[in-house]
Amino acid sequence: MEKAKPWRVLAIESSCDESAAAVLDEHRGLLAHRLFTQIALHRRYGGVVPELASRDHVRRLLPLVRGVLHESQSGPRELRGVAYTAGPGLAGALLTGAALARSLAYAWGVPAVGVHHLEGHLLATRLEAEPPPFPHVALLVSGGHTLLAEVLAVGRYRVLGETRDDAAGEAFDKTAKLLGLPYPGGPELARLADEGHAGALKFPRPMLDRPGLEFSFSGLKTAVLHAVRDRTLSEASRRDVACAVQEAIVETLVAKALRALEATGLEVLVVCGGVAANRLLRERLAREVHARGGRVHYPRLELCTDNAAMIAVAGLARLRAGEQDDLGIRARAQWPLESLRPIEP
Ligand code: KG4
Ligand code: ZN
């Protein structure tokens, strides 16, 4: 009997301002992943301009796909499916990836599956040498989302808490903008903060005094606005403001992550999304979680931010389990994580 071809998939990500493609093989792992970031394109506007994002995805995606196919020496004969980010995200941007993925799958005669972007982030650590065991708690902190979830298995997520307004990355970016830092301000603000004096200023810790695992970061932005408004800040004061902002965000994230571990009785924490790159967050979590006998896992840095490798992980699991989309080209701007179908191991 002829041996079944291994599952090898092409994945495409285009939900926001990163165009990305990857090829993942169930036995040989990640064979190629490439990315083009549109940061420079959006910087002069101080944030992502959806129409410009969509147009740039159209320009960038095909060369990226060609690149990963070439690098992984994959063609229609080797590939068994195509995965793409179907949501949540910017509708126009999502449609560019969906249309390309769907068309390639149709031309190659293989199934296509739309992946939930957050499921991608939650599963990015599966690409590491020692993936975290299930179940675990995940803290997903990006520019668009802030979420604590219990991850029971691939496809089985219980949302423990979310942000009521701004995401953690958005809070970094918006306060950075108030300090005159270029977009996206998170990493720049973190750099400035590391030179500031801790305790020189204190901003509110949103919702820390209340029970529960919800977040709210919009008040922080207002507090910073009051602190910097109508004032020319010295370089030292800017550093102190940045330091106080970072402290407020990190302290809130750490406290809620610990609360989630306690509430679930779990010991393993996975931190993913762009803000997982933050040095202070990593230091504090390491200290606090280790002190409680727990462990923290992160995807490698390049897989913390948006990428197609994580979409390939989720897509491969779903395609292998027999999931596939019909021929419609769909994007879902809203999509509850808990509505996903669980995948049996
Ligand atoms: O996951 P991601 O690439 O995009 C979304 O899916 O939203 O995350 C980008 C976010 C931005 O808000 C960026 O400012 C933030 O992650 N970020 C950081 C750091 N590096 C990236 N925030 C704080 N400290 C960092 N070192
Ligand atoms: Zn993301």
mmCIF file of C-alpha atoms and ligand atoms in Angstrom:
data_model
loop_
_atom_site.group_PDB
_atom_site.id
_atom_site.type_symbol
_atom_site.label_atom_id
_atom_site.label_comp_id
_atom_site.label_asym_id
_atom_site.label_seq_id
_atom_site.Cartn_x
_atom_site.Cartn_y
_atom_site.Cartn_z
ATOM 1 C CA MET A 1 0.000 0.000 0.000
ATOM 2 C CA GLU A 2 1.307 3.443 -0.856
ATOM 3 C CA LYS A 3 2.305 5.461 2.173
ATOM 4 C CA ALA A 4 0.137 8.546 2.803
ATOM 5 C CA LYS A 5 1.826 11.809 1.875
ATOM 6 C CA PRO A 6 2.835 13.781 4.982
ATOM 7 C CA TRP A 7 0.761 16.797 5.836
ATOM 8 C CA ARG A 8 2.529 19.850 4.467
ATOM 9 C CA VAL A 9 0.704 23.169 4.290
ATOM 10 C CA LEU A 10 1.211 26.671 2.992
ATOM 11 C CA ALA A 11 -0.055 29.403 5.338
ATOM 12 C CA ILE A 12 -0.841 33.047 4.671
ATOM 13 C CA GLU A 13 -1.306 35.851 7.225
ATOM 14 C CA SER A 14 -2.686 39.304 6.342
ATOM 15 C CA SER A 15 -4.949 40.384 9.226
ATOM 16 C CA CYS A 16 -3.295 43.700 9.998
ATOM 17 C CA ASP A 17 -0.021 45.317 8.911
ATOM 18 C CA GLU A 18 2.181 42.263 8.397
ATOM 19 C CA SER A 19 2.133 40.224 5.193
ATOM 20 C CA ALA A 20 3.470 36.752 5.832
ATOM 21 C CA ALA A 21 3.751 33.250 4.366
ATOM 22 C CA ALA A 22 5.057 29.953 5.762
ATOM 23 C CA VAL A 23 5.368 26.256 4.923
ATOM 24 C CA LEU A 24 4.995 23.706 7.718
ATOM 25 C CA ASP A 25 5.472 19.948 7.459
ATOM 26 C CA GLU A 26 4.014 17.621 10.105
ATOM 27 C CA HIS A 27 7.263 15.623 10.348
ATOM 28 C CA ARG A 28 9.972 18.051 9.304
ATOM 29 C CA GLY A 29 8.585 21.106 11.100
ATOM 30 C CA LEU A 30 8.774 24.693 9.904
ATOM 31 C CA LEU A 31 10.448 24.623 6.484
ATOM 32 C CA ALA A 32 10.216 28.335 5.681
ATOM 33 C CA HIS A 33 8.590 31.498 6.925
ATOM 34 C CA ARG A 34 8.831 35.026 5.592
ATOM 35 C CA LEU A 35 7.327 38.322 6.518
ATOM 36 C CA PHE A 36 7.049 41.860 5.261
ATOM 37 C CA THR A 37 6.116 44.474 7.822
ATOM 38 C CA GLN A 38 4.257 47.592 6.689
ATOM 39 C CA ILE A 39 5.376 49.649 9.705
ATOM 40 C CA ALA A 40 7.239 52.191 7.557
ATOM 41 C CA LEU A 41 4.166 52.643 5.346
ATOM 42 C CA HIS A 42 1.869 53.511 8.278
ATOM 43 C CA ARG A 43 4.356 55.391 10.469
ATOM 44 C CA ARG A 44 3.619 58.860 9.049
ATOM 45 C CA TYR A 45 -0.067 58.402 9.945
ATOM 46 C CA GLY A 46 0.696 57.290 13.522
ATOM 47 C CA GLY A 47 -1.280 54.044 13.130
ATOM 48 C CA VAL A 48 -2.452 51.436 10.628
ATOM 49 C CA VAL A 49 -4.461 52.827 7.673
ATOM 50 C CA PRO A 50 -6.722 49.911 6.609
ATOM 51 C CA GLU A 51 -6.959 50.816 2.913
ATOM 52 C CA LEU A 52 -3.188 51.168 2.575
ATOM 53 C CA ALA A 53 -2.710 47.879 4.432
ATOM 54 C CA SER A 54 -4.967 45.976 2.003
ATOM 55 C CA ARG A 55 -3.268 47.429 -1.058
ATOM 56 C CA ASP A 56 0.162 46.568 0.259
ATOM 57 C CA HIS A 57 -0.850 42.974 1.092
ATOM 58 C CA VAL A 58 -1.879 42.591 -2.559
ATOM 59 C CA ARG A 59 1.607 43.694 -3.602
ATOM 60 C CA ARG A 60 3.580 41.689 -1.032
ATOM 61 C CA LEU A 61 1.822 38.364 -0.533
ATOM 62 C CA LEU A 62 2.534 36.639 -3.831
ATOM 63 C CA PRO A 63 6.317 37.233 -3.752
ATOM 64 C CA LEU A 64 6.361 36.009 -0.133
ATOM 65 C CA VAL A 65 4.451 32.857 -1.100
ATOM 66 C CA ARG A 66 6.817 32.263 -4.008
ATOM 67 C CA GLY A 67 9.754 32.719 -1.627
ATOM 68 C CA VAL A 68 8.601 30.162 0.942
ATOM 69 C CA LEU A 69 7.639 27.626 -1.731
ATOM 70 C CA HIS A 70 11.072 27.946 -3.292
ATOM 71 C CA GLU A 71 12.916 27.801 0.047
ATOM 72 C CA SER A 72 11.000 24.723 1.210
ATOM 73 C CA GLN A 73 11.112 23.129 -2.240
ATOM 74 C CA SER A 74 7.368 22.689 -2.150
ATOM 75 C CA GLY A 75 4.921 22.715 -5.003
ATOM 76 C CA PRO A 76 1.413 21.439 -5.635
ATOM 77 C CA ARG A 77 2.770 17.896 -5.438
ATOM 78 C CA GLU A 78 4.135 18.289 -1.900
ATOM 79 C CA LEU A 79 1.402 20.500 -0.440
ATOM 80 C CA ARG A 80 -1.768 19.011 0.970
ATOM 81 C CA GLY A 81 -3.559 22.198 1.979
ATOM 82 C CA VAL A 82 -3.574 25.957 2.357
ATOM 83 C CA ALA A 83 -4.326 27.803 5.601
ATOM 84 C CA TYR A 84 -5.034 31.501 5.888
ATOM 85 C CA THR A 85 -6.068 33.962 8.578
ATOM 86 C CA ALA A 86 -9.828 34.383 8.243
ATOM 87 C CA GLY A 87 -10.253 36.755 11.216
ATOM 88 C CA PRO A 88 -10.455 38.683 13.433
ATOM 89 C CA GLY A 89 -8.729 41.615 11.793
ATOM 90 C CA LEU A 90 -9.165 44.360 9.194
ATOM 91 C CA ALA A 91 -11.806 43.121 6.752
ATOM 92 C CA GLY A 92 -10.100 44.323 3.559
ATOM 93 C CA ALA A 93 -6.693 43.055 4.666
ATOM 94 C CA LEU A 94 -8.143 39.648 5.558
ATOM 95 C CA LEU A 95 -9.843 39.386 2.174
ATOM 96 C CA THR A 96 -6.580 39.797 0.273
ATOM 97 C CA GLY A 97 -5.056 36.768 2.052
ATOM 98 C CA ALA A 98 -8.272 34.770 1.858
ATOM 99 C CA ALA A 99 -8.641 35.362 -1.887
ATOM 100 C CA LEU A 100 -5.048 34.345 -2.598
ATOM 101 C CA ALA A 101 -5.178 31.261 -0.348
ATOM 102 C CA ARG A 102 -8.509 30.142 -1.740
ATOM 103 C CA SER A 103 -7.370 30.610 -5.353
ATOM 104 C CA LEU A 104 -4.126 28.676 -4.838
ATOM 105 C CA ALA A 105 -5.968 25.823 -3.111
ATOM 106 C CA TYR A 106 -8.500 25.695 -5.943
ATOM 107 C CA ALA A 107 -5.797 25.690 -8.623
ATOM 108 C CA TRP A 108 -3.809 22.976 -6.808
ATOM 109 C CA GLY A 109 -6.863 20.867 -5.990
ATOM 110 C CA VAL A 110 -6.216 20.858 -2.220
ATOM 111 C CA PRO A 111 -8.400 21.933 0.715
ATOM 112 C CA ALA A 112 -8.207 25.395 2.274
ATOM 113 C CA VAL A 113 -9.021 26.353 5.835
ATOM 114 C CA GLY A 114 -9.579 29.745 7.472
ATOM 115 C CA VAL A 115 -7.720 30.106 10.781
ATOM 116 C CA HIS A 116 -8.609 32.238 13.807
ATOM 117 C CA HIS A 117 -5.731 34.700 14.250
ATOM 118 C CA LEU A 118 -5.747 34.367 18.051
ATOM 119 C CA GLU A 119 -5.660 30.583 17.846
ATOM 120 C CA GLY A 120 -2.495 31.086 15.807
ATOM 121 C CA HIS A 121 -0.935 33.227 18.577
ATOM 122 C CA LEU A 122 -2.052 30.711 21.234
ATOM 123 C CA LEU A 123 -0.424 27.819 19.353
ATOM 124 C CA ALA A 124 2.835 29.546 18.307
ATOM 125 C CA THR A 125 4.761 27.799 21.123
ATOM 126 C CA ARG A 126 3.978 24.417 19.490
ATOM 127 C CA LEU A 127 6.829 25.261 17.099
ATOM 128 C CA GLU A 128 9.384 25.329 19.913
ATOM 129 C CA ALA A 129 11.579 22.385 20.883
ATOM 130 C CA GLU A 130 9.693 21.915 24.152
ATOM 131 C CA PRO A 131 6.078 22.949 23.684
ATOM 132 C CA PRO A 132 4.071 23.598 26.861
ATOM 133 C CA PRO A 133 1.821 20.762 28.064
ATOM 134 C CA PHE A 134 -1.973 21.058 27.956
ATOM 135 C CA PRO A 135 -3.803 22.388 29.868
ATOM 136 C CA HIS A 136 -2.116 25.729 30.521
ATOM 137 C CA VAL A 137 -2.983 29.381 30.969
ATOM 138 C CA ALA A 138 -2.177 31.745 28.102
ATOM 139 C CA LEU A 139 -1.694 35.490 28.331
ATOM 140 C CA LEU A 140 -2.094 36.934 24.848
ATOM 141 C CA VAL A 141 -0.905 40.524 24.713
ATOM 142 C CA SER A 142 -0.713 42.237 21.342
ATOM 143 C CA GLY A 143 -1.554 45.525 19.666
ATOM 144 C CA GLY A 144 -5.113 44.399 19.052
ATOM 145 C CA HIS A 145 -5.863 41.962 21.882
ATOM 146 C CA THR A 146 -5.365 41.363 25.596
ATOM 147 C CA LEU A 147 -6.725 38.087 26.773
ATOM 148 C CA LEU A 148 -6.267 35.412 29.417
ATOM 149 C CA ALA A 149 -7.400 31.947 28.400
ATOM 150 C CA GLU A 150 -7.281 28.401 29.641
ATOM 151 C CA VAL A 151 -5.883 26.328 26.781
ATOM 152 C CA LEU A 152 -7.182 22.780 27.238
ATOM 153 C CA ALA A 153 -6.212 21.377 23.834
ATOM 154 C CA VAL A 154 -5.926 22.532 20.238
ATOM 155 C CA GLY A 155 -9.266 24.223 19.597
ATOM 156 C CA ARG A 156 -10.435 24.114 23.212
ATOM 157 C CA TYR A 157 -10.099 27.532 24.756
ATOM 158 C CA ARG A 158 -11.884 28.992 27.751
ATOM 159 C CA VAL A 159 -11.624 32.765 27.862
ATOM 160 C CA LEU A 160 -10.916 33.826 31.456
ATOM 161 C CA GLY A 161 -10.685 37.572 30.911
ATOM 162 C CA GLU A 162 -10.311 40.168 28.182
ATOM 163 C CA THR A 163 -9.767 43.878 27.904
ATOM 164 C CA ARG A 164 -12.836 46.052 28.067
ATOM 165 C CA ASP A 165 -11.247 48.764 25.953
ATOM 166 C CA ASP A 166 -7.644 49.189 24.760
ATOM 167 C CA ALA A 167 -5.267 46.270 24.346
ATOM 168 C CA ALA A 168 -1.974 46.288 26.283
ATOM 169 C CA GLY A 169 0.041 46.954 23.117
ATOM 170 C CA GLU A 170 -2.363 49.722 22.180
ATOM 171 C CA ALA A 171 -1.843 51.282 25.628
ATOM 172 C CA PHE A 172 1.920 51.201 25.017
ATOM 173 C CA ASP A 173 1.471 52.671 21.529
ATOM 174 C CA LYS A 174 -0.971 55.428 22.501
ATOM 175 C CA THR A 175 1.027 56.645 25.494
ATOM 176 C CA ALA A 176 4.203 56.464 23.400
ATOM 177 C CA LYS A 177 2.510 58.729 20.866
ATOM 178 C CA LEU A 178 1.743 61.233 23.646
ATOM 179 C CA LEU A 179 5.466 61.225 24.408
ATOM 180 C CA GLY A 180 6.221 61.961 20.762
ATOM 181 C CA LEU A 181 7.602 58.517 19.964
ATOM 182 C CA PRO A 182 7.136 57.047 16.467
ATOM 183 C CA TYR A 183 4.619 54.257 15.704
ATOM 184 C CA PRO A 184 4.532 51.519 16.930
ATOM 185 C CA GLY A 185 5.671 53.038 20.177
ATOM 186 C CA GLY A 186 5.725 49.929 22.420
ATOM 187 C CA PRO A 187 9.376 48.974 21.934
ATOM 188 C CA GLU A 188 10.464 52.654 21.880
ATOM 189 C CA LEU A 189 8.603 53.394 25.098
ATOM 190 C CA ALA A 190 10.126 50.314 26.719
ATOM 191 C CA ARG A 191 13.599 51.515 25.724
ATOM 192 C CA LEU A 192 12.962 54.974 27.206
ATOM 193 C CA ALA A 193 11.414 53.447 30.329
ATOM 194 C CA ASP A 194 14.507 51.389 31.045
ATOM 195 C CA GLU A 195 16.429 54.665 31.550
ATOM 196 C CA GLY A 196 13.807 56.229 33.847
ATOM 197 C CA HIS A 197 13.501 56.286 37.633
ATOM 198 C CA ALA A 198 11.030 53.764 38.960
ATOM 199 C CA GLY A 199 8.679 55.389 41.458
ATOM 200 C CA ALA A 200 9.247 58.995 40.315
ATOM 201 C CA LEU A 201 5.610 58.951 39.124
ATOM 202 C CA LYS A 202 2.735 56.538 39.583
ATOM 203 C CA PHE A 203 -0.156 55.944 37.211
ATOM 204 C CA PRO A 204 -3.309 54.010 38.081
ATOM 205 C CA ARG A 205 -3.259 50.202 37.846
ATOM 206 C CA PRO A 206 -6.469 49.644 35.922
ATOM 207 C CA MET A 207 -8.884 47.188 37.560
ATOM 208 C CA LEU A 208 -6.207 45.725 39.788
ATOM 209 C CA ASP A 209 -8.172 46.477 42.925
ATOM 210 C CA ARG A 210 -11.177 44.535 41.638
ATOM 211 C CA PRO A 211 -11.587 40.775 41.596
ATOM 212 C CA GLY A 212 -11.744 39.028 38.241
ATOM 213 C CA LEU A 213 -9.563 38.739 35.188
ATOM 214 C CA GLU A 214 -10.778 41.600 33.016
ATOM 215 C CA PHE A 215 -8.448 44.373 31.883
ATOM 216 C CA SER A 216 -8.969 48.045 31.096
ATOM 217 C CA PHE A 217 -6.185 50.271 29.813
ATOM 218 C CA SER A 218 -7.951 53.354 28.462
ATOM 219 C CA GLY A 219 -7.770 55.204 31.814
ATOM 220 C CA LEU A 220 -4.006 54.954 31.741
ATOM 221 C CA LYS A 221 -3.835 56.826 28.474
ATOM 222 C CA THR A 222 -5.981 59.627 29.973
ATOM 223 C CA ALA A 223 -3.775 59.795 33.086
ATOM 224 C CA VAL A 224 -0.683 60.140 30.891
ATOM 225 C CA LEU A 225 -2.402 62.797 28.806
ATOM 226 C CA HIS A 226 -3.011 64.847 31.963
ATOM 227 C CA ALA A 227 0.596 64.402 33.024
ATOM 228 C CA VAL A 228 2.116 65.588 29.747
ATOM 229 C CA ARG A 229 -0.477 68.093 28.506
ATOM 230 C CA ASP A 230 0.484 71.755 28.073
ATOM 231 C CA ARG A 231 3.974 71.051 29.296
ATOM 232 C CA THR A 232 7.376 70.776 27.734
ATOM 233 C CA LEU A 233 8.855 67.717 29.356
ATOM 234 C CA SER A 234 12.543 67.471 30.043
ATOM 235 C CA GLU A 235 14.243 64.358 28.708
ATOM 236 C CA ALA A 236 14.471 63.037 32.286
ATOM 237 C CA SER A 237 10.712 63.570 32.856
ATOM 238 C CA ARG A 238 9.885 61.776 29.593
ATOM 239 C CA ARG A 239 11.906 58.821 30.769
ATOM 240 C CA ASP A 240 10.131 58.838 34.138
ATOM 241 C CA VAL A 241 6.693 58.982 32.485
ATOM 242 C CA ALA A 242 7.649 56.080 30.209
ATOM 243 C CA CYS A 243 8.913 54.149 33.218
ATOM 244 C CA ALA A 244 5.665 54.719 35.138
ATOM 245 C CA VAL A 245 3.565 53.651 32.118
ATOM 246 C CA GLN A 246 5.528 50.454 31.662
ATOM 247 C CA GLU A 247 5.315 49.715 35.406
ATOM 248 C CA ALA A 248 1.523 50.197 35.411
ATOM 249 C CA ILE A 249 0.952 47.940 32.380
ATOM 250 C CA VAL A 250 3.401 45.240 33.439
ATOM 251 C CA GLU A 251 2.220 45.145 37.051
ATOM 252 C CA THR A 252 -1.385 44.748 35.872
ATOM 253 C CA LEU A 253 -0.534 41.968 33.405
ATOM 254 C CA VAL A 254 1.574 40.067 35.934
ATOM 255 C CA ALA A 255 -1.013 40.310 38.711
ATOM 256 C CA LYS A 256 -3.839 39.078 36.481
ATOM 257 C CA ALA A 257 -1.748 36.269 34.996
ATOM 258 C CA LEU A 258 -0.928 35.052 38.525
ATOM 259 C CA ARG A 259 -4.584 35.325 39.462
ATOM 260 C CA ALA A 260 -5.481 33.181 36.432
ATOM 261 C CA LEU A 261 -2.951 30.507 37.434
ATOM 262 C CA GLU A 262 -4.391 30.491 40.919
ATOM 263 C CA ALA A 263 -7.995 30.371 39.744
ATOM 264 C CA THR A 264 -7.352 27.415 37.423
ATOM 265 C CA GLY A 265 -4.860 25.609 39.653
ATOM 266 C CA LEU A 266 -2.462 25.389 36.688
ATOM 267 C CA GLU A 267 1.308 25.886 36.779
ATOM 268 C CA VAL A 268 2.237 26.609 33.187
ATOM 269 C CA LEU A 269 1.823 30.054 31.680
ATOM 270 C CA VAL A 270 2.264 30.797 27.974
ATOM 271 C CA VAL A 271 2.810 34.428 26.997
ATOM 272 C CA CYS A 272 2.354 35.396 23.348
ATOM 273 C CA GLY A 273 1.658 38.421 21.129
ATOM 274 C CA GLY A 274 3.911 41.426 20.451
ATOM 275 C CA VAL A 275 4.024 42.669 24.064
ATOM 276 C CA ALA A 276 5.523 39.303 25.106
ATOM 277 C CA ALA A 277 8.776 40.821 23.813
ATOM 278 C CA ASN A 278 8.775 43.294 26.725
ATOM 279 C CA ARG A 279 11.827 42.748 28.909
ATOM 280 C CA LEU A 280 10.323 43.965 32.191
ATOM 281 C CA LEU A 281 7.253 41.764 31.702
ATOM 282 C CA ARG A 282 9.502 38.744 31.154
ATOM 283 C CA GLU A 283 11.631 39.503 34.210
ATOM 284 C CA ARG A 284 8.659 39.998 36.515
ATOM 285 C CA LEU A 285 6.818 36.930 35.258
ATOM 286 C CA ALA A 286 9.906 34.761 35.600
ATOM 287 C CA ARG A 287 10.360 35.915 39.185
ATOM 288 C CA GLU A 288 6.726 35.659 40.265
ATOM 289 C CA VAL A 289 5.758 32.459 38.450
ATOM 290 C CA HIS A 290 8.947 30.623 39.450
ATOM 291 C CA ALA A 291 8.417 31.682 43.065
ATOM 292 C CA ARG A 292 5.121 29.786 42.908
ATOM 293 C CA GLY A 293 6.725 26.706 41.408
ATOM 294 C CA GLY A 294 5.371 27.391 37.918
ATOM 295 C CA ARG A 295 6.915 27.823 34.441
ATOM 296 C CA VAL A 296 6.588 30.400 31.693
ATOM 297 C CA HIS A 297 6.816 29.578 27.986
ATOM 298 C CA TYR A 298 7.227 32.067 25.140
ATOM 299 C CA PRO A 299 7.360 31.589 21.406
ATOM 300 C CA ARG A 300 10.732 32.702 19.995
ATOM 301 C CA LEU A 301 10.714 36.491 19.558
ATOM 302 C CA GLU A 302 9.998 36.518 15.819
ATOM 303 C CA LEU A 303 6.915 34.338 16.445
ATOM 304 C CA CYS A 304 5.550 36.581 19.232
ATOM 305 C CA THR A 305 4.486 39.220 16.706
ATOM 306 C CA ASP A 306 2.225 38.468 13.743
ATOM 307 C CA ASN A 307 3.543 35.755 11.423
ATOM 308 C CA ALA A 308 2.317 32.958 9.161
ATOM 309 C CA ALA A 309 4.135 30.106 10.953
ATOM 310 C CA MET A 310 1.587 30.215 13.787
ATOM 311 C CA ILE A 311 -1.268 30.199 11.251
ATOM 312 C CA ALA A 312 0.339 27.114 9.690
ATOM 313 C CA VAL A 313 0.317 25.315 13.072
ATOM 314 C CA ALA A 314 -3.401 25.892 13.608
ATOM 315 C CA GLY A 315 -4.209 25.293 9.927
ATOM 316 C CA LEU A 316 -2.284 22.019 9.733
ATOM 317 C CA ALA A 317 -4.066 20.664 12.836
ATOM 318 C CA ARG A 318 -7.461 21.595 11.375
ATOM 319 C CA LEU A 319 -6.777 20.320 7.843
ATOM 320 C CA ARG A 320 -5.405 17.044 9.193
ATOM 321 C CA ALA A 321 -8.581 16.674 11.248
ATOM 322 C CA GLY A 322 -10.594 16.963 8.026
ATOM 323 C CA GLU A 323 -11.728 20.561 8.317
ATOM 324 C CA GLN A 324 -12.022 22.529 5.111
ATOM 325 C CA ASP A 325 -13.827 25.587 3.814
ATOM 326 C CA ASP A 326 -16.274 25.718 0.955
ATOM 327 C CA LEU A 327 -15.379 27.788 -2.097
ATOM 328 C CA GLY A 328 -16.626 31.073 -0.626
ATOM 329 C CA ILE A 329 -14.008 33.719 0.127
ATOM 330 C CA ARG A 330 -14.736 34.898 3.640
ATOM 331 C CA ALA A 331 -13.295 37.216 6.247
ATOM 332 C CA ARG A 332 -14.595 37.460 9.786
ATOM 333 C CA ALA A 333 -13.873 40.738 11.537
ATOM 334 C CA GLN A 334 -15.507 39.337 14.707
ATOM 335 C CA TRP A 335 -15.124 35.680 15.682
ATOM 336 C CA PRO A 336 -15.509 34.288 19.234
ATOM 337 C CA LEU A 337 -12.544 32.108 20.173
ATOM 338 C CA GLU A 338 -14.754 29.743 22.158
ATOM 339 C CA SER A 339 -16.833 28.918 19.076
ATOM 340 C CA LEU A 340 -13.922 27.028 17.442
ATOM 341 C CA ARG A 341 -14.168 23.304 16.936
ATOM 342 C CA PRO A 342 -11.920 21.253 19.276
ATOM 343 C CA ILE A 343 -9.370 19.028 17.545
ATOM 344 C CA GLU A 344 -8.867 15.596 19.041
ATOM 345 C CA PRO A 345 -5.194 14.850 19.724
HETATM 346 O O1 KG4 B 1 1.258 40.772 17.982
HETATM 347 P P1 KG4 B 1 1.566 42.066 17.315
HETATM 348 O O2 KG4 B 1 2.654 42.094 16.293
HETATM 349 O O3 KG4 B 1 0.360 42.685 16.587
HETATM 350 C C1 KG4 B 1 -0.946 42.444 16.804
HETATM 351 O O4 KG4 B 1 -1.441 41.337 16.456
HETATM 352 O O5 KG4 B 1 -1.567 43.367 17.350
HETATM 353 O O6 KG4 B 1 1.896 43.099 18.499
HETATM 354 C C2 KG4 B 1 2.322 44.414 18.246
HETATM 355 C C3 KG4 B 1 2.245 45.194 19.544
HETATM 356 C C4 KG4 B 1 2.417 46.688 19.359
HETATM 357 O O7 KG4 B 1 1.422 47.345 20.101
HETATM 358 C C5 KG4 B 1 3.813 46.952 19.898
HETATM 359 O O8 KG4 B 1 3.980 48.250 20.394
HETATM 360 C C6 KG4 B 1 3.911 45.930 21.001
HETATM 361 O O9 KG4 B 1 3.301 44.778 20.451
HETATM 362 N N1 KG4 B 1 5.294 45.653 21.404
HETATM 363 C C7 KG4 B 1 5.819 45.964 22.614
HETATM 364 C C8 KG4 B 1 7.182 45.556 22.586
HETATM 365 N N2 KG4 B 1 7.440 45.008 21.367
HETATM 366 C C9 KG4 B 1 6.264 45.064 20.661
HETATM 367 N N3 KG4 B 1 5.269 46.521 23.677
HETATM 368 C C10 KG4 B 1 6.044 46.694 24.769
HETATM 369 N N4 KG4 B 1 7.335 46.352 24.830
HETATM 370 C C11 KG4 B 1 7.954 45.773 23.779
HETATM 371 N N5 KG4 B 1 9.249 45.439 23.849
HETATM 372 ZN ZN ZN B 2 -1.634 39.291 16.223
#
